[in-house]
Tab-separated table of C-alpha atoms in Angstrom:
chain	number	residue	atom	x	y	z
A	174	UNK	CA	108.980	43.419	55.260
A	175	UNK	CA	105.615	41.872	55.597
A	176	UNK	CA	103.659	44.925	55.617
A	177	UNK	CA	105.604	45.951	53.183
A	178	UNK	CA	104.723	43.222	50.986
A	179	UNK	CA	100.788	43.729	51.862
A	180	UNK	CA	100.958	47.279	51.069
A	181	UNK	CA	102.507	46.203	47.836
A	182	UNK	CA	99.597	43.322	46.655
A	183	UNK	CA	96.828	45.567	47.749
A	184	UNK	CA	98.410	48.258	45.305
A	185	UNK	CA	98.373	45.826	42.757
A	186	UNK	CA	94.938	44.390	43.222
A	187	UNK	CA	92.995	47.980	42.240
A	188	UNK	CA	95.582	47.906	39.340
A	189	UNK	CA	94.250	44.471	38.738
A	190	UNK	CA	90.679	45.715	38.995
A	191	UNK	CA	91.411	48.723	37.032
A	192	UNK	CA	92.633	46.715	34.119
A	193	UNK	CA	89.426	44.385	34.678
A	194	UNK	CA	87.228	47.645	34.399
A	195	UNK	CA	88.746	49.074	31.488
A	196	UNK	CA	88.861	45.689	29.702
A	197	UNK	CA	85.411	45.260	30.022
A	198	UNK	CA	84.887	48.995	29.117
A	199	UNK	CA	87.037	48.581	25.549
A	200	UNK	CA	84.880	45.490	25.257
A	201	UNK	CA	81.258	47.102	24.994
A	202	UNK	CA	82.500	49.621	22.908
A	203	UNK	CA	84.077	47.554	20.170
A	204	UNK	CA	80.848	45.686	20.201
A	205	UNK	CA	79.010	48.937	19.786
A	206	UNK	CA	81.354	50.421	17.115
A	207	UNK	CA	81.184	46.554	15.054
A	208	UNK	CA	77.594	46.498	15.009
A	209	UNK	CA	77.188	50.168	14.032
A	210	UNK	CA	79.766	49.735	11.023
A	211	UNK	CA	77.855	46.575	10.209
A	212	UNK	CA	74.579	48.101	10.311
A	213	UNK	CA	75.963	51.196	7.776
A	214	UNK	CA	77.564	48.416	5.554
A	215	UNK	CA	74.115	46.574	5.441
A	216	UNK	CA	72.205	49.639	4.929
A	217	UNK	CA	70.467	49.276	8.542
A	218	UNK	CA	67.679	51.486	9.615
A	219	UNK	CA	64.523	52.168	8.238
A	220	UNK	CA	64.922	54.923	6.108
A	221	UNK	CA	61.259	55.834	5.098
A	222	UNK	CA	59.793	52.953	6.439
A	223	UNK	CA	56.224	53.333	8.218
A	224	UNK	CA	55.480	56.533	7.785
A	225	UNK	CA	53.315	59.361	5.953
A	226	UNK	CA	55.219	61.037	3.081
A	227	UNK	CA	52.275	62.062	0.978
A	228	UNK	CA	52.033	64.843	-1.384
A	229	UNK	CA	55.772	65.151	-0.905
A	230	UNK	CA	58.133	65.869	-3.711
A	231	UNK	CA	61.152	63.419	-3.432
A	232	UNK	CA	61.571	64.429	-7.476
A	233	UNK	CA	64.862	64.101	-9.319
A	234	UNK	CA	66.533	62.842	-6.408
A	235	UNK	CA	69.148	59.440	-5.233
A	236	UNK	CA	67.133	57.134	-2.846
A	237	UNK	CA	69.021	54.317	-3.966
A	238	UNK	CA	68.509	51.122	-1.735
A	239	UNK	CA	66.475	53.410	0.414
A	240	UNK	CA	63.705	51.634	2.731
A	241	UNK	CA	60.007	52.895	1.836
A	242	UNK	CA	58.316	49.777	3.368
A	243	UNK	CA	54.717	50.368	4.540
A	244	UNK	CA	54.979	53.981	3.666
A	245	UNK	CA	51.973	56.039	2.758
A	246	UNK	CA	52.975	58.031	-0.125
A	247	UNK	CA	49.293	59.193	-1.333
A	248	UNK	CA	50.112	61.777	-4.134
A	249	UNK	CA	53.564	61.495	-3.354
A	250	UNK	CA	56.426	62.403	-6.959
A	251	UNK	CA	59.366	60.489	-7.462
A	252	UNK	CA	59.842	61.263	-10.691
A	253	UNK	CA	62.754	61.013	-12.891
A	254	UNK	CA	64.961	59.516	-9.117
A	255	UNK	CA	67.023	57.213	-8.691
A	256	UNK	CA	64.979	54.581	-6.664
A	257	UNK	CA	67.507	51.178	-8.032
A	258	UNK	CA	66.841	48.521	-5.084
A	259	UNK	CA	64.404	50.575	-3.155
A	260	UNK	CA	62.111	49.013	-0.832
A	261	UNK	CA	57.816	49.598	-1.367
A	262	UNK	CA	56.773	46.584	0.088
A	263	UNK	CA	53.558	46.909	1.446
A	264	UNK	CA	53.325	50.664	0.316
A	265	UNK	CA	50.352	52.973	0.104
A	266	UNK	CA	51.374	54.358	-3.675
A	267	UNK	CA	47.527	55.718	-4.826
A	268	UNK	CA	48.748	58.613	-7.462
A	269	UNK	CA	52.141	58.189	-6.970
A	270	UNK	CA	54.368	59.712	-9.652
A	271	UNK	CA	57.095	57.059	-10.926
A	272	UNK	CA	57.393	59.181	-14.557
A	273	UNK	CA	61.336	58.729	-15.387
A	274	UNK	CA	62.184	57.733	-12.493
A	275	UNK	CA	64.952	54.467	-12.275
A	276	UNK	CA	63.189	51.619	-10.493
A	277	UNK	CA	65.684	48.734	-11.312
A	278	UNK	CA	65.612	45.713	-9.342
A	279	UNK	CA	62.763	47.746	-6.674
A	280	UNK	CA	60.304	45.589	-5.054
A	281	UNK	CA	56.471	46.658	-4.978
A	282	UNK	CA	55.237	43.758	-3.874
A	283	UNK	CA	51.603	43.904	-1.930
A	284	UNK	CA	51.433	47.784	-3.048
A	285	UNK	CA	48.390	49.410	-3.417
A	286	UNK	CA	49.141	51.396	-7.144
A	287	UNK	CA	45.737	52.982	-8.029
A	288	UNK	CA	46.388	56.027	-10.186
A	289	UNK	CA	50.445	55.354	-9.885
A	290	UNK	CA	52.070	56.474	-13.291
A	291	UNK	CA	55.305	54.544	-14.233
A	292	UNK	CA	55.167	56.760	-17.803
A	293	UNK	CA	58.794	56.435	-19.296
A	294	UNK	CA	59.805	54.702	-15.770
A	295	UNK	CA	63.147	51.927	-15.986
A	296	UNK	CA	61.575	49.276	-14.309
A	297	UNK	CA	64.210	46.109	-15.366
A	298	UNK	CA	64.549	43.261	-12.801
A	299	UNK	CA	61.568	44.835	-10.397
A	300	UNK	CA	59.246	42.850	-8.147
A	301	UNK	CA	55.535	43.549	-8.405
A	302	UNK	CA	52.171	42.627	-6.915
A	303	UNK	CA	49.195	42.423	-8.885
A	304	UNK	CA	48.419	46.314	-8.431
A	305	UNK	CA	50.263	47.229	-10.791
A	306	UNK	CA	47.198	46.581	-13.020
A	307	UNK	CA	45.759	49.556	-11.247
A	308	UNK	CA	48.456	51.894	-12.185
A	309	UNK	CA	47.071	54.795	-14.064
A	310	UNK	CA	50.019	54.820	-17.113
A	311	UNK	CA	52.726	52.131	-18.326
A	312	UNK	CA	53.361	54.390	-21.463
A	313	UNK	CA	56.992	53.247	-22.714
A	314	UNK	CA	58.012	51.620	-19.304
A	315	UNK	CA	60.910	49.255	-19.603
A	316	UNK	CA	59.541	46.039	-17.415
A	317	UNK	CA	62.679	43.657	-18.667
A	318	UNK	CA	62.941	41.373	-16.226
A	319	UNK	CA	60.480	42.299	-13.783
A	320	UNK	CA	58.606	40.053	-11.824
A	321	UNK	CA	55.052	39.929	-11.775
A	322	UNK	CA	52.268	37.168	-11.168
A	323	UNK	CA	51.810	34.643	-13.795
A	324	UNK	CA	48.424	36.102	-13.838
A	325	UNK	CA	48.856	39.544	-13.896
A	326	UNK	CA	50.689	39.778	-16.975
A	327	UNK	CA	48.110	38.833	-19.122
A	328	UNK	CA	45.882	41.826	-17.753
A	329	UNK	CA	48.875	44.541	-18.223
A	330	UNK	CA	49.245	43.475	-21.733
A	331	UNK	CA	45.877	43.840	-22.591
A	332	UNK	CA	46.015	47.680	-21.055
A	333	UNK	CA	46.041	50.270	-23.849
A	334	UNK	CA	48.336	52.491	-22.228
A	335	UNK	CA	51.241	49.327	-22.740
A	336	UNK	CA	53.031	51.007	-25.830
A	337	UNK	CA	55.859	52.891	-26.498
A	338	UNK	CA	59.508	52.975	-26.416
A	339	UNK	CA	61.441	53.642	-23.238
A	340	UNK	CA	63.396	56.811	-24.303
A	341	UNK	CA	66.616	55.674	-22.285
A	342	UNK	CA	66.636	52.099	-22.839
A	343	UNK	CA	65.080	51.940	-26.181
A	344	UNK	CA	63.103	49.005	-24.967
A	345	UNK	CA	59.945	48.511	-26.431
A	346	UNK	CA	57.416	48.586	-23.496
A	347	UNK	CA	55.024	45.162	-24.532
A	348	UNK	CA	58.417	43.387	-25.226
A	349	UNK	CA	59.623	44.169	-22.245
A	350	UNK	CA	56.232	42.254	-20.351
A	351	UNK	CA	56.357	39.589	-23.389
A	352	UNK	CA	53.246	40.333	-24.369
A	353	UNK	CA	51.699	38.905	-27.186
């Protein structure tokens, strides 16, 4: 009976381990699978991020919320997309084509926008840096809302170029800065 009962526990230990093992198994792999589906929900990864996309035609296309930090888009069109919440902080944007494209609530902060056109752009609720004064054309641009330095604004407004009506707002392009 005793060596039954041995033969019996030791069964039930590997079952024991088993469990253990498999446990620990189901474990890591919930973790895995949480993070993942909270990484999609947050829009993890780095989309664009860091890397050379110039003379590239991303042109009438849906990058919303997409992640275009530090990228160098020299030449690069993104006209008439959807770029709503993107990411440009820190981009390279020299001659980068913004013309209809929908840049609500997108942050260009500490861009570099020499030559950029934002001709007919929607640029409500948007974050800029004080490059935007090198922007090549602001020709009926909808900037309601947008942030930009204190100082900046008085240099946009005195830009020739800041006229016009947006043609899908309606907004009028110096009301939209507050210009005098």
């Amino acid at each position: 009976q005793q060596q039954q009962q041995q033969q019996q526990q030791q069964q039930q230990q590997p079952s024991l381990w088993n469990t253990l093992q498999t446990g620990l198994v189901t474990g890591v792999v919930a973790c895995s699978i949480a993070f993942n589906a909270a990484n999609a929900v947050s829009g993890g990864g780095l989309d664009y991020a860091g890397i050379d996309i110039s003379g590239q035609s991303f042109a009438n296309g849906n990058y919303k919320g997409k992640d275009f930090t530090q990228v160098i888009a020299k030449g690069t069109t993104f006209a008439k997309s959807n770029l709503q919440g993107c990411r440009f902080y820190k981009a390279f944007l020299v001659n980068t084509d913004f013309s209809g494209s929908d840049l609500r609530g997108a942050s260009l902060e500490d861009t570099s926008m020499d030559g950029a056109s934002l001709r007919d752009a929607i640029a409500s609720g948007a974050y800029f840096g004080a490059s935007l004064v090198d922007a090549k054309d602001l020709t009926n641009a909808d900037f309601t809302d947008a942030q930009l330095p204190i100082k900046t604004i008085p240099l946009v407004c005195e830009r020739e170029d800041v006229k016009g009506v947006n043609p899908v707002t309606g907004v009028d392009t110096r009301d939209s800065l507050m210009c005098p």
